mmCIF file with all atom_site columns, C-alpha atoms in Angstrom:
data_model
loop_
_atom_site.group_PDB
_atom_site.id
_atom_site.type_symbol
_atom_site.label_atom_id
_atom_site.label_alt_id
_atom_site.label_comp_id
_atom_site.label_asym_id
_atom_site.label_entity_id
_atom_site.label_seq_id
_atom_site.pdbx_PDB_ins_code
_atom_site.Cartn_x
_atom_site.Cartn_y
_atom_site.Cartn_z
_atom_site.occupancy
_atom_site.B_iso_or_equiv
_atom_site.pdbx_formal_charge
_atom_site.auth_seq_id
_atom_site.auth_comp_id
_atom_site.auth_asym_id
_atom_site.auth_atom_id
_atom_site.pdbx_PDB_model_num
ATOM 1   C CA . ASP A 1 1   ? 137.715 82.499 109.695 1.00 0.00 ? 24  ASP A CA 1
ATOM 2   C CA . ARG A 1 2   ? 139.848 80.023 111.564 1.00 0.00 ? 25  ARG A CA 1
ATOM 3   C CA . ALA A 1 3   ? 137.974 80.116 114.868 1.00 0.00 ? 26  ALA A CA 1
ATOM 4   C CA . ASP A 1 4   ? 134.724 79.378 113.045 1.00 0.00 ? 27  ASP A CA 1
ATOM 5   C CA . ALA A 1 5   ? 136.282 76.477 111.194 1.00 0.00 ? 28  ALA A CA 1
ATOM 6   C CA . GLN A 1 6   ? 137.678 75.148 114.466 1.00 0.00 ? 29  GLN A CA 1
ATOM 7   C CA . ALA A 1 7   ? 134.263 75.424 116.141 1.00 0.00 ? 30  ALA A CA 1
ATOM 8   C CA . ARG A 1 8   ? 132.568 73.772 113.154 1.00 0.00 ? 31  ARG A CA 1
ATOM 9   C CA . SER A 1 9   ? 135.131 70.981 113.234 1.00 0.00 ? 32  SER A CA 1
ATOM 10  C CA . GLU A 1 10  ? 134.568 70.376 116.956 1.00 0.00 ? 33  GLU A CA 1
ATOM 11  C CA . GLU A 1 11  ? 130.820 70.342 116.396 1.00 0.00 ? 34  GLU A CA 1
ATOM 12  C CA . LEU A 1 12  ? 131.182 67.762 113.637 1.00 0.00 ? 35  LEU A CA 1
ATOM 13  C CA . GLN A 1 13  ? 133.498 65.685 115.793 1.00 0.00 ? 36  GLN A CA 1
ATOM 14  C CA . ALA A 1 14  ? 130.893 65.751 118.581 1.00 0.00 ? 37  ALA A CA 1
ATOM 15  C CA . GLN A 1 15  ? 128.253 64.550 116.099 1.00 0.00 ? 38  GLN A CA 1
ATOM 16  C CA . VAL A 1 16  ? 130.562 61.780 114.889 1.00 0.00 ? 39  VAL A CA 1
ATOM 17  C CA . ASP A 1 17  ? 131.235 60.712 118.489 1.00 0.00 ? 40  ASP A CA 1
ATOM 18  C CA . GLU A 1 18  ? 127.518 60.661 119.206 1.00 0.00 ? 41  GLU A CA 1
ATOM 19  C CA . LEU A 1 19  ? 126.806 58.591 116.111 1.00 0.00 ? 42  LEU A CA 1
ATOM 20  C CA . THR A 1 20  ? 129.664 56.221 116.912 1.00 0.00 ? 43  THR A CA 1
ATOM 21  C CA . LEU A 1 21  ? 128.252 55.737 120.395 1.00 0.00 ? 44  LEU A CA 1
ATOM 22  C CA . GLU A 1 22  ? 124.755 55.234 119.025 1.00 0.00 ? 45  GLU A CA 1
ATOM 23  C CA . ASN A 1 23  ? 126.084 52.744 116.484 1.00 0.00 ? 46  ASN A CA 1
ATOM 24  C CA . SER A 1 24  ? 127.903 50.803 119.152 1.00 0.00 ? 47  SER A CA 1
ATOM 25  C CA . ARG A 1 25  ? 124.701 50.751 121.244 1.00 0.00 ? 48  ARG A CA 1
ATOM 26  C CA . LEU A 1 26  ? 122.712 49.446 118.294 1.00 0.00 ? 49  LEU A CA 1
ATOM 27  C CA . THR A 1 27  ? 125.356 46.798 117.620 1.00 0.00 ? 50  THR A CA 1
ATOM 28  C CA . GLN A 1 28  ? 125.155 45.714 121.253 1.00 0.00 ? 51  GLN A CA 1
ATOM 29  C CA . ASN A 1 29  ? 121.366 45.612 121.039 1.00 0.00 ? 52  ASN A CA 1
ATOM 30  C CA . GLN A 1 30  ? 121.634 43.541 117.876 1.00 0.00 ? 53  GLN A CA 1
ATOM 31  C CA . HIS A 1 31  ? 123.926 41.036 119.621 1.00 0.00 ? 54  HIS A CA 1
ATOM 32  C CA . ARG A 1 32  ? 121.590 40.997 122.604 1.00 0.00 ? 55  ARG A CA 1
ATOM 33  C CA . LEU A 1 33  ? 118.607 40.330 120.354 1.00 0.00 ? 56  LEU A CA 1
ATOM 34  C CA . GLU A 1 34  ? 120.441 37.515 118.568 1.00 0.00 ? 57  GLU A CA 1
ATOM 35  C CA . GLU A 1 35  ? 121.305 36.033 121.936 1.00 0.00 ? 58  GLU A CA 1
ATOM 36  C CA . LEU A 1 36  ? 117.705 36.226 123.144 1.00 0.00 ? 59  LEU A CA 1
ATOM 37  C CA . GLU A 1 37  ? 116.513 34.613 119.915 1.00 0.00 ? 60  GLU A CA 1
ATOM 38  C CA . GLU A 1 38  ? 119.043 31.843 120.521 1.00 0.00 ? 61  GLU A CA 1
ATOM 39  C CA . LEU A 1 39  ? 117.716 31.410 124.061 1.00 0.00 ? 62  LEU A CA 1
ATOM 40  C CA . TYR A 1 40  ? 114.172 31.284 122.770 1.00 0.00 ? 63  TYR A CA 1
ATOM 41  C CA . GLU A 1 41  ? 115.105 28.563 120.278 1.00 0.00 ? 64  GLU A CA 1
ATOM 42  C CA . LEU A 1 42  ? 116.929 26.692 123.042 1.00 0.00 ? 65  LEU A CA 1
ATOM 43  C CA . ASP A 1 43  ? 113.847 26.984 125.243 1.00 0.00 ? 66  ASP A CA 1
ATOM 44  C CA . GLN A 1 44  ? 111.809 25.417 122.425 1.00 0.00 ? 67  GLN A CA 1
ATOM 45  C CA . THR A 1 45  ? 114.379 22.647 121.871 1.00 0.00 ? 68  THR A CA 1
ATOM 46  C CA . TYR A 1 46  ? 114.216 21.603 125.520 1.00 0.00 ? 69  TYR A CA 1
ATOM 47  C CA . SER A 1 47  ? 110.550 22.465 125.937 1.00 0.00 ? 70  SER A CA 1
ATOM 48  C CA . GLU A 1 48  ? 109.899 19.472 128.213 1.00 0.00 ? 71  GLU A CA 1
ATOM 49  C CA . TYR A 1 49  ? 111.783 21.198 131.040 1.00 0.00 ? 72  TYR A CA 1
ATOM 50  C CA . ASN A 1 50  ? 110.815 24.140 133.211 1.00 0.00 ? 73  ASN A CA 1
ATOM 51  C CA . LYS A 1 51  ? 113.439 26.857 132.973 1.00 0.00 ? 74  LYS A CA 1
ATOM 52  C CA . VAL A 1 52  ? 114.361 30.192 134.489 1.00 0.00 ? 75  VAL A CA 1
ATOM 53  C CA . ALA A 1 53  ? 116.374 32.735 132.483 1.00 0.00 ? 76  ALA A CA 1
ATOM 54  C CA . ALA A 1 54  ? 119.218 34.444 134.333 1.00 0.00 ? 77  ALA A CA 1
ATOM 55  C CA . ASN A 1 55  ? 121.877 37.028 133.554 1.00 0.00 ? 78  ASN A CA 1
ATOM 56  C CA . ILE A 1 56  ? 125.534 36.530 134.339 1.00 0.00 ? 79  ILE A CA 1
ATOM 57  C CA . ILE A 1 57  ? 126.587 39.239 136.792 1.00 0.00 ? 80  ILE A CA 1
ATOM 58  C CA . ALA A 1 58  ? 130.141 38.157 137.634 1.00 0.00 ? 81  ALA A CA 1
ATOM 59  C CA . SER A 1 59  ? 132.739 35.727 136.352 1.00 0.00 ? 82  SER A CA 1
ATOM 60  C CA . ASP A 1 60  ? 136.227 34.546 137.176 1.00 0.00 ? 83  ASP A CA 1
ATOM 61  C CA . ALA A 1 61  ? 139.052 36.653 135.880 1.00 0.00 ? 84  ALA A CA 1
ATOM 62  C CA . GLY A 1 62  ? 140.161 35.410 132.472 1.00 0.00 ? 85  GLY A CA 1
ATOM 63  C CA . ASN A 1 63  ? 138.720 34.974 129.010 1.00 0.00 ? 86  ASN A CA 1
ATOM 64  C CA . TRP A 1 64  ? 136.473 32.033 129.731 1.00 0.00 ? 87  TRP A CA 1
ATOM 65  C CA . PHE A 1 65  ? 133.248 31.635 131.635 1.00 0.00 ? 88  PHE A CA 1
ATOM 66  C CA . ASN A 1 66  ? 134.416 28.592 133.594 1.00 0.00 ? 89  ASN A CA 1
ATOM 67  C CA . THR A 1 67  ? 132.750 29.685 136.839 1.00 0.00 ? 90  THR A CA 1
ATOM 68  C CA . PHE A 1 68  ? 130.344 32.572 137.100 1.00 0.00 ? 91  PHE A CA 1
ATOM 69  C CA . VAL A 1 69  ? 127.523 34.083 139.143 1.00 0.00 ? 92  VAL A CA 1
ATOM 70  C CA . ILE A 1 70  ? 123.949 34.615 137.916 1.00 0.00 ? 93  ILE A CA 1
ATOM 71  C CA . ASP A 1 71  ? 121.268 37.012 139.169 1.00 0.00 ? 94  ASP A CA 1
ATOM 72  C CA . LYS A 1 72  ? 118.730 34.369 140.216 1.00 0.00 ? 95  LYS A CA 1
ATOM 73  C CA . GLY A 1 73  ? 118.748 32.280 143.380 1.00 0.00 ? 96  GLY A CA 1
ATOM 74  C CA . SER A 1 74  ? 116.649 30.297 145.840 1.00 0.00 ? 97  SER A CA 1
ATOM 75  C CA . GLU A 1 75  ? 113.904 32.934 145.723 1.00 0.00 ? 98  GLU A CA 1
ATOM 76  C CA . ASP A 1 76  ? 113.514 32.105 142.029 1.00 0.00 ? 99  ASP A CA 1
ATOM 77  C CA . GLY A 1 77  ? 113.472 28.359 142.643 1.00 0.00 ? 100 GLY A CA 1
ATOM 78  C CA . ILE A 1 78  ? 117.154 27.792 141.847 1.00 0.00 ? 101 ILE A CA 1
ATOM 79  C CA . GLU A 1 79  ? 118.781 24.878 143.694 1.00 0.00 ? 102 GLU A CA 1
ATOM 80  C CA . LYS A 1 80  ? 122.226 23.309 143.793 1.00 0.00 ? 103 LYS A CA 1
ATOM 81  C CA . ASP A 1 81  ? 122.969 20.791 140.992 1.00 0.00 ? 104 ASP A CA 1
ATOM 82  C CA . MET A 1 82  ? 120.431 22.269 138.574 1.00 0.00 ? 105 MET A CA 1
ATOM 83  C CA . ASN A 1 83  ? 121.557 22.117 134.933 1.00 0.00 ? 106 ASN A CA 1
ATOM 84  C CA . VAL A 1 84  ? 122.394 25.308 133.049 1.00 0.00 ? 107 VAL A CA 1
ATOM 85  C CA . ILE A 1 85  ? 122.090 25.712 129.273 1.00 0.00 ? 108 ILE A CA 1
ATOM 86  C CA . ALA A 1 86  ? 122.719 28.497 126.728 1.00 0.00 ? 109 ALA A CA 1
ATOM 87  C CA . GLY A 1 87  ? 123.509 28.987 123.054 1.00 0.00 ? 110 GLY A CA 1
ATOM 88  C CA . SER A 1 88  ? 122.657 25.552 121.716 1.00 0.00 ? 111 SER A CA 1
ATOM 89  C CA . GLY A 1 89  ? 123.615 23.305 124.590 1.00 0.00 ? 112 GLY A CA 1
ATOM 90  C CA . LEU A 1 90  ? 125.020 22.534 128.013 1.00 0.00 ? 113 LEU A CA 1
ATOM 91  C CA . VAL A 1 91  ? 126.821 25.235 129.987 1.00 0.00 ? 114 VAL A CA 1
ATOM 92  C CA . GLY A 1 92  ? 127.215 23.536 133.360 1.00 0.00 ? 115 GLY A CA 1
ATOM 93  C CA . ILE A 1 93  ? 125.723 23.056 136.789 1.00 0.00 ? 116 ILE A CA 1
ATOM 94  C CA . VAL A 1 94  ? 124.706 25.184 139.771 1.00 0.00 ? 117 VAL A CA 1
ATOM 95  C CA . THR A 1 95  ? 127.223 24.752 142.617 1.00 0.00 ? 118 THR A CA 1
ATOM 96  C CA . LYS A 1 96  ? 126.127 27.356 145.190 1.00 0.00 ? 119 LYS A CA 1
ATOM 97  C CA . VAL A 1 97  ? 122.904 29.230 145.827 1.00 0.00 ? 120 VAL A CA 1
ATOM 98  C CA . GLY A 1 98  ? 122.053 32.458 147.658 1.00 0.00 ? 121 GLY A CA 1
ATOM 99  C CA . SER A 1 99  ? 118.635 34.078 147.907 1.00 0.00 ? 122 SER A CA 1
ATOM 100 C CA . ASN A 1 100 ? 119.061 36.136 144.731 1.00 0.00 ? 123 ASN A CA 1
ATOM 101 C CA . TRP A 1 101 ? 122.262 34.752 143.165 1.00 0.00 ? 124 TRP A CA 1
ATOM 102 C CA . ALA A 1 102 ? 123.777 31.407 142.267 1.00 0.00 ? 125 ALA A CA 1
ATOM 103 C CA . GLN A 1 103 ? 127.190 30.172 141.221 1.00 0.00 ? 126 GLN A CA 1
ATOM 104 C CA . VAL A 1 104 ? 127.607 28.025 138.132 1.00 0.00 ? 127 VAL A CA 1
ATOM 105 C CA . ARG A 1 105 ? 130.519 25.769 137.242 1.00 0.00 ? 128 ARG A CA 1
ATOM 106 C CA . SER A 1 106 ? 130.722 25.279 133.519 1.00 0.00 ? 129 SER A CA 1
ATOM 107 C CA . ILE A 1 107 ? 131.820 22.123 131.703 1.00 0.00 ? 130 ILE A CA 1
ATOM 108 C CA . ILE A 1 108 ? 135.094 23.756 130.627 1.00 0.00 ? 131 ILE A CA 1
ATOM 109 C CA . ASP A 1 109 ? 136.236 24.179 134.254 1.00 0.00 ? 132 ASP A CA 1
ATOM 110 C CA . ASP A 1 110 ? 139.058 21.884 135.390 1.00 0.00 ? 133 ASP A CA 1
ATOM 111 C CA . MET A 1 111 ? 136.782 20.513 138.130 1.00 0.00 ? 134 MET A CA 1
ATOM 112 C CA . SER A 1 112 ? 134.064 19.478 135.712 1.00 0.00 ? 135 SER A CA 1
ATOM 113 C CA . ASN A 1 113 ? 133.521 15.878 134.616 1.00 0.00 ? 136 ASN A CA 1
ATOM 114 C CA . VAL A 1 114 ? 130.310 14.987 132.770 1.00 0.00 ? 137 VAL A CA 1
ATOM 115 C CA . SER A 1 115 ? 129.004 11.525 131.937 1.00 0.00 ? 138 SER A CA 1
ATOM 116 C CA . ALA A 1 116 ? 128.197 11.665 128.227 1.00 0.00 ? 139 ALA A CA 1
ATOM 117 C CA . GLN A 1 117 ? 127.423 9.549  125.195 1.00 0.00 ? 140 GLN A CA 1
ATOM 118 C CA . VAL A 1 118 ? 127.900 9.666  121.446 1.00 0.00 ? 141 VAL A CA 1
ATOM 119 C CA . LEU A 1 119 ? 124.432 10.214 120.032 1.00 0.00 ? 142 LEU A CA 1
ATOM 120 C CA . SER A 1 120 ? 124.788 8.005  116.939 1.00 0.00 ? 143 SER A CA 1
ATOM 121 C CA . THR A 1 121 ? 126.237 4.962  118.728 1.00 0.00 ? 144 THR A CA 1
ATOM 122 C CA . SER A 1 122 ? 125.024 5.433  122.356 1.00 0.00 ? 145 SER A CA 1
ATOM 123 C CA . ASP A 1 123 ? 128.585 4.649  123.489 1.00 0.00 ? 146 ASP A CA 1
ATOM 124 C CA . LEU A 1 124 ? 129.377 6.163  126.873 1.00 0.00 ? 147 LEU A CA 1
ATOM 125 C CA . CYS A 1 125 ? 132.276 8.490  127.630 1.00 0.00 ? 148 CYS A CA 1
ATOM 126 C CA . PHE A 1 126 ? 133.336 11.352 129.896 1.00 0.00 ? 149 PHE A CA 1
ATOM 127 C CA . VAL A 1 127 ? 133.658 14.995 128.985 1.00 0.00 ? 150 VAL A CA 1
ATOM 128 C CA . LYS A 1 128 ? 136.204 16.696 131.175 1.00 0.00 ? 151 LYS A CA 1
ATOM 129 C CA . GLY A 1 129 ? 136.955 20.407 131.536 1.00 0.00 ? 152 GLY A CA 1
ATOM 130 C CA . ASP A 1 130 ? 140.488 21.576 130.858 1.00 0.00 ? 153 ASP A CA 1
ATOM 131 C CA . LEU A 1 131 ? 141.098 25.325 130.840 1.00 0.00 ? 154 LEU A CA 1
ATOM 132 C CA . GLN A 1 132 ? 144.480 25.001 129.150 1.00 0.00 ? 155 GLN A CA 1
ATOM 133 C CA . LEU A 1 133 ? 142.943 23.005 126.326 1.00 0.00 ? 156 LEU A CA 1
ATOM 134 C CA . MET A 1 134 ? 140.053 25.489 126.188 1.00 0.00 ? 157 MET A CA 1
ATOM 135 C CA . ASP A 1 135 ? 142.501 28.104 124.922 1.00 0.00 ? 158 ASP A CA 1
ATOM 136 C CA . THR A 1 136 ? 142.358 26.181 121.655 1.00 0.00 ? 159 THR A CA 1
ATOM 137 C CA . GLY A 1 137 ? 138.543 26.125 121.898 1.00 0.00 ? 160 GLY A CA 1
ATOM 138 C CA . LEU A 1 138 ? 138.291 22.448 122.829 1.00 0.00 ? 161 LEU A CA 1
ATOM 139 C CA . ILE A 1 139 ? 137.415 20.189 125.768 1.00 0.00 ? 162 ILE A CA 1
ATOM 140 C CA . GLN A 1 140 ? 138.478 16.622 126.554 1.00 0.00 ? 163 GLN A CA 1
ATOM 141 C CA . ILE A 1 141 ? 136.546 13.489 125.744 1.00 0.00 ? 164 ILE A CA 1
ATOM 142 C CA . SER A 1 142 ? 137.832 10.337 127.405 1.00 0.00 ? 165 SER A CA 1
ATOM 143 C CA . GLN A 1 143 ? 137.108 6.677  128.176 1.00 0.00 ? 166 GLN A CA 1
ATOM 144 C CA . LEU A 1 144 ? 134.924 6.366  125.110 1.00 0.00 ? 167 LEU A CA 1
ATOM 145 C CA . ARG A 1 145 ? 133.957 2.704  124.965 1.00 0.00 ? 168 ARG A CA 1
ATOM 146 C CA . ASP A 1 146 ? 133.700 2.267  121.256 1.00 0.00 ? 169 ASP A CA 1
ATOM 147 C CA . PRO A 1 147 ? 134.884 -1.285 120.472 1.00 0.00 ? 170 PRO A CA 1
ATOM 148 C CA . GLU A 1 148 ? 133.745 -1.087 116.862 1.00 0.00 ? 171 GLU A CA 1
ATOM 149 C CA . GLY A 1 149 ? 135.416 2.273  116.351 1.00 0.00 ? 172 GLY A CA 1
ATOM 150 C CA . GLU A 1 150 ? 132.162 3.668  115.000 1.00 0.00 ? 173 GLU A CA 1
ATOM 151 C CA . ALA A 1 151 ? 132.281 7.158  116.490 1.00 0.00 ? 174 ALA A CA 1
ATOM 152 C CA . SER A 1 152 ? 133.796 9.637  114.091 1.00 0.00 ? 175 SER A CA 1
ATOM 153 C CA . ILE A 1 153 ? 134.787 13.273 113.694 1.00 0.00 ? 176 ILE A CA 1
ATOM 154 C CA . GLY A 1 154 ? 131.800 15.616 113.853 1.00 0.00 ? 177 GLY A CA 1
ATOM 155 C CA . ASP A 1 155 ? 129.605 13.168 115.778 1.00 0.00 ? 178 ASP A CA 1
ATOM 156 C CA . THR A 1 156 ? 127.276 14.726 118.323 1.00 0.00 ? 179 THR A CA 1
ATOM 157 C CA . VAL A 1 157 ? 127.957 14.156 122.015 1.00 0.00 ? 180 VAL A CA 1
ATOM 158 C CA . VAL A 1 158 ? 125.152 14.604 124.571 1.00 0.00 ? 181 VAL A CA 1
ATOM 159 C CA . THR A 1 159 ? 124.687 14.086 128.306 1.00 0.00 ? 182 THR A CA 1
ATOM 160 C CA . SER A 1 160 ? 124.172 10.408 129.069 1.00 0.00 ? 183 SER A CA 1
ATOM 161 C CA . HIS A 1 161 ? 121.183 8.622  130.582 1.00 0.00 ? 184 HIS A CA 1
ATOM 162 C CA . VAL A 1 162 ? 123.416 7.247  133.363 1.00 0.00 ? 185 VAL A CA 1
ATOM 163 C CA . SER A 1 163 ? 124.510 10.690 134.556 1.00 0.00 ? 186 SER A CA 1
ATOM 164 C CA . ASP A 1 164 ? 123.532 11.314 138.176 1.00 0.00 ? 187 ASP A CA 1
ATOM 165 C CA . LYS A 1 165 ? 123.547 15.110 137.888 1.00 0.00 ? 188 LYS A CA 1
ATOM 166 C CA . TYR A 1 166 ? 122.638 15.954 134.318 1.00 0.00 ? 189 TYR A CA 1
ATOM 167 C CA . HIS A 1 167 ? 119.414 15.478 132.409 1.00 0.00 ? 190 HIS A CA 1
ATOM 168 C CA . ALA A 1 168 ? 119.925 13.057 129.508 1.00 0.00 ? 191 ALA A CA 1
ATOM 169 C CA . GLY A 1 169 ? 120.242 14.193 125.914 1.00 0.00 ? 192 GLY A CA 1
ATOM 170 C CA . ILE A 1 170 ? 121.473 17.760 126.341 1.00 0.00 ? 193 ILE A CA 1
ATOM 171 C CA . LEU A 1 171 ? 123.866 18.721 123.570 1.00 0.00 ? 194 LEU A CA 1
ATOM 172 C CA . ILE A 1 172 ? 127.479 19.077 124.754 1.00 0.00 ? 195 ILE A CA 1
ATOM 173 C CA . GLY A 1 173 ? 129.405 19.347 121.505 1.00 0.00 ? 196 GLY A CA 1
ATOM 174 C CA . TYR A 1 174 ? 130.951 17.625 118.520 1.00 0.00 ? 197 TYR A CA 1
ATOM 175 C CA . ILE A 1 175 ? 133.891 15.222 118.288 1.00 0.00 ? 198 ILE A CA 1
ATOM 176 C CA . ASN A 1 176 ? 136.982 16.994 117.013 1.00 0.00 ? 199 ASN A CA 1
ATOM 177 C CA . GLU A 1 177 ? 139.491 14.114 117.087 1.00 0.00 ? 200 GLU A CA 1
ATOM 178 C CA . LEU A 1 178 ? 139.867 10.667 118.646 1.00 0.00 ? 201 LEU A CA 1
ATOM 179 C CA . SER A 1 179 ? 142.718 8.247  119.218 1.00 0.00 ? 202 SER A CA 1
ATOM 180 C CA . LEU A 1 180 ? 142.967 4.786  120.753 1.00 0.00 ? 203 LEU A CA 1
ATOM 181 C CA . ASP A 1 181 ? 144.085 4.657  124.391 1.00 0.00 ? 204 ASP A CA 1
ATOM 182 C CA . SER A 1 182 ? 147.058 2.540  125.472 1.00 0.00 ? 205 SER A CA 1
ATOM 183 C CA . ASN A 1 183 ? 144.637 -0.073 126.860 1.00 0.00 ? 206 ASN A CA 1
ATOM 184 C CA . ASN A 1 184 ? 143.382 -0.658 123.291 1.00 0.00 ? 207 ASN A CA 1
ATOM 185 C CA . LEU A 1 185 ? 139.822 -0.653 124.655 1.00 0.00 ? 208 LEU A CA 1
ATOM 186 C CA . THR A 1 186 ? 138.826 2.974  124.894 1.00 0.00 ? 209 THR A CA 1
ATOM 187 C CA . ARG A 1 187 ? 139.371 6.115  122.860 1.00 0.00 ? 210 ARG A CA 1
ATOM 188 C CA . SER A 1 188 ? 140.145 9.661  123.944 1.00 0.00 ? 211 SER A CA 1
ATOM 189 C CA . GLY A 1 189 ? 140.328 12.961 122.174 1.00 0.00 ? 212 GLY A CA 1
ATOM 190 C CA . THR A 1 190 ? 138.812 16.389 121.981 1.00 0.00 ? 213 THR A CA 1
ATOM 191 C CA . LEU A 1 191 ? 135.400 17.918 121.561 1.00 0.00 ? 214 LEU A CA 1
ATOM 192 C CA . THR A 1 192 ? 134.254 21.278 120.211 1.00 0.00 ? 215 THR A CA 1
ATOM 193 C CA . PRO A 1 193 ? 131.654 22.561 122.686 1.00 0.00 ? 216 PRO A CA 1
ATOM 194 C CA . ALA A 1 194 ? 128.263 23.697 121.387 1.00 0.00 ? 217 ALA A CA 1
ATOM 195 C CA . VAL A 1 195 ? 128.356 26.763 123.622 1.00 0.00 ? 218 VAL A CA 1
ATOM 196 C CA . ASP A 1 196 ? 130.571 29.791 123.048 1.00 0.00 ? 219 ASP A CA 1
ATOM 197 C CA . PHE A 1 197 ? 132.254 29.998 126.469 1.00 0.00 ? 220 PHE A CA 1
ATOM 198 C CA . GLU A 1 198 ? 133.932 33.280 125.625 1.00 0.00 ? 221 GLU A CA 1
ATOM 199 C CA . HIS A 1 199 ? 130.726 35.240 125.081 1.00 0.00 ? 222 HIS A CA 1
ATOM 200 C CA . LEU A 1 200 ? 128.025 34.364 127.585 1.00 0.00 ? 223 LEU A CA 1
ATOM 201 C CA . HIS A 1 201 ? 125.524 36.874 128.972 1.00 0.00 ? 224 HIS A CA 1
ATOM 202 C CA . THR A 1 202 ? 122.293 35.051 129.640 1.00 0.00 ? 225 THR A CA 1
ATOM 203 C CA . VAL A 1 203 ? 121.617 31.415 130.522 1.00 0.00 ? 226 VAL A CA 1
ATOM 204 C CA . LEU A 1 204 ? 118.646 29.167 131.176 1.00 0.00 ? 227 LEU A CA 1
ATOM 205 C CA . VAL A 1 205 ? 118.519 27.155 134.388 1.00 0.00 ? 228 VAL A CA 1
ATOM 206 C CA . ILE A 1 206 ? 116.519 23.933 134.177 1.00 0.00 ? 229 ILE A CA 1
ATOM 207 C CA . THR A 1 207 ? 114.511 23.930 137.400 1.00 0.00 ? 230 THR A CA 1
ATOM 208 C CA . ASP A 1 208 ? 113.290 20.323 137.166 1.00 0.00 ? 231 ASP A CA 1
#
């Protein structure tokens, strides 16, 4: 009768809900696994450095991880100005350290300015954070000294050997577009970062 059908229906709905939940858990686990595999590969790529893995436990309001807090601190050997990587490249730098937490400012933050170079030409430039621009998924590249105009779209940009705070050769991103500055000497444009700054959970801190 109707009451039975109703009960059966509720039971089925409960099973569906349970399965949906389980499925969502598995999906999350899958993403987590993919992320850990990515971290492992990253660890291999920069195997010359000592690193500590840390989870992000808080971030600024908004869609982007421009500044965030991790669950490792001075007790784990974390110090100010240590480089932070994830995904396939540079995330940012440690700005504050507590005993079991640290704050990181990422390269997309308005306060960030990284000395960089185009890998293929070794020409120096700066990569500057710009949260407004980040809404289109890009960051600024400026003061690229490229007299021959050799750097081109898709070229790899890494941290430079003259940087005082960043280890050299860490992948930052890829040139998206470039145009000549009004001084006719340098070029500026945009860069697609190598890291997905919308979906960060775990990072590696280079402790060297």
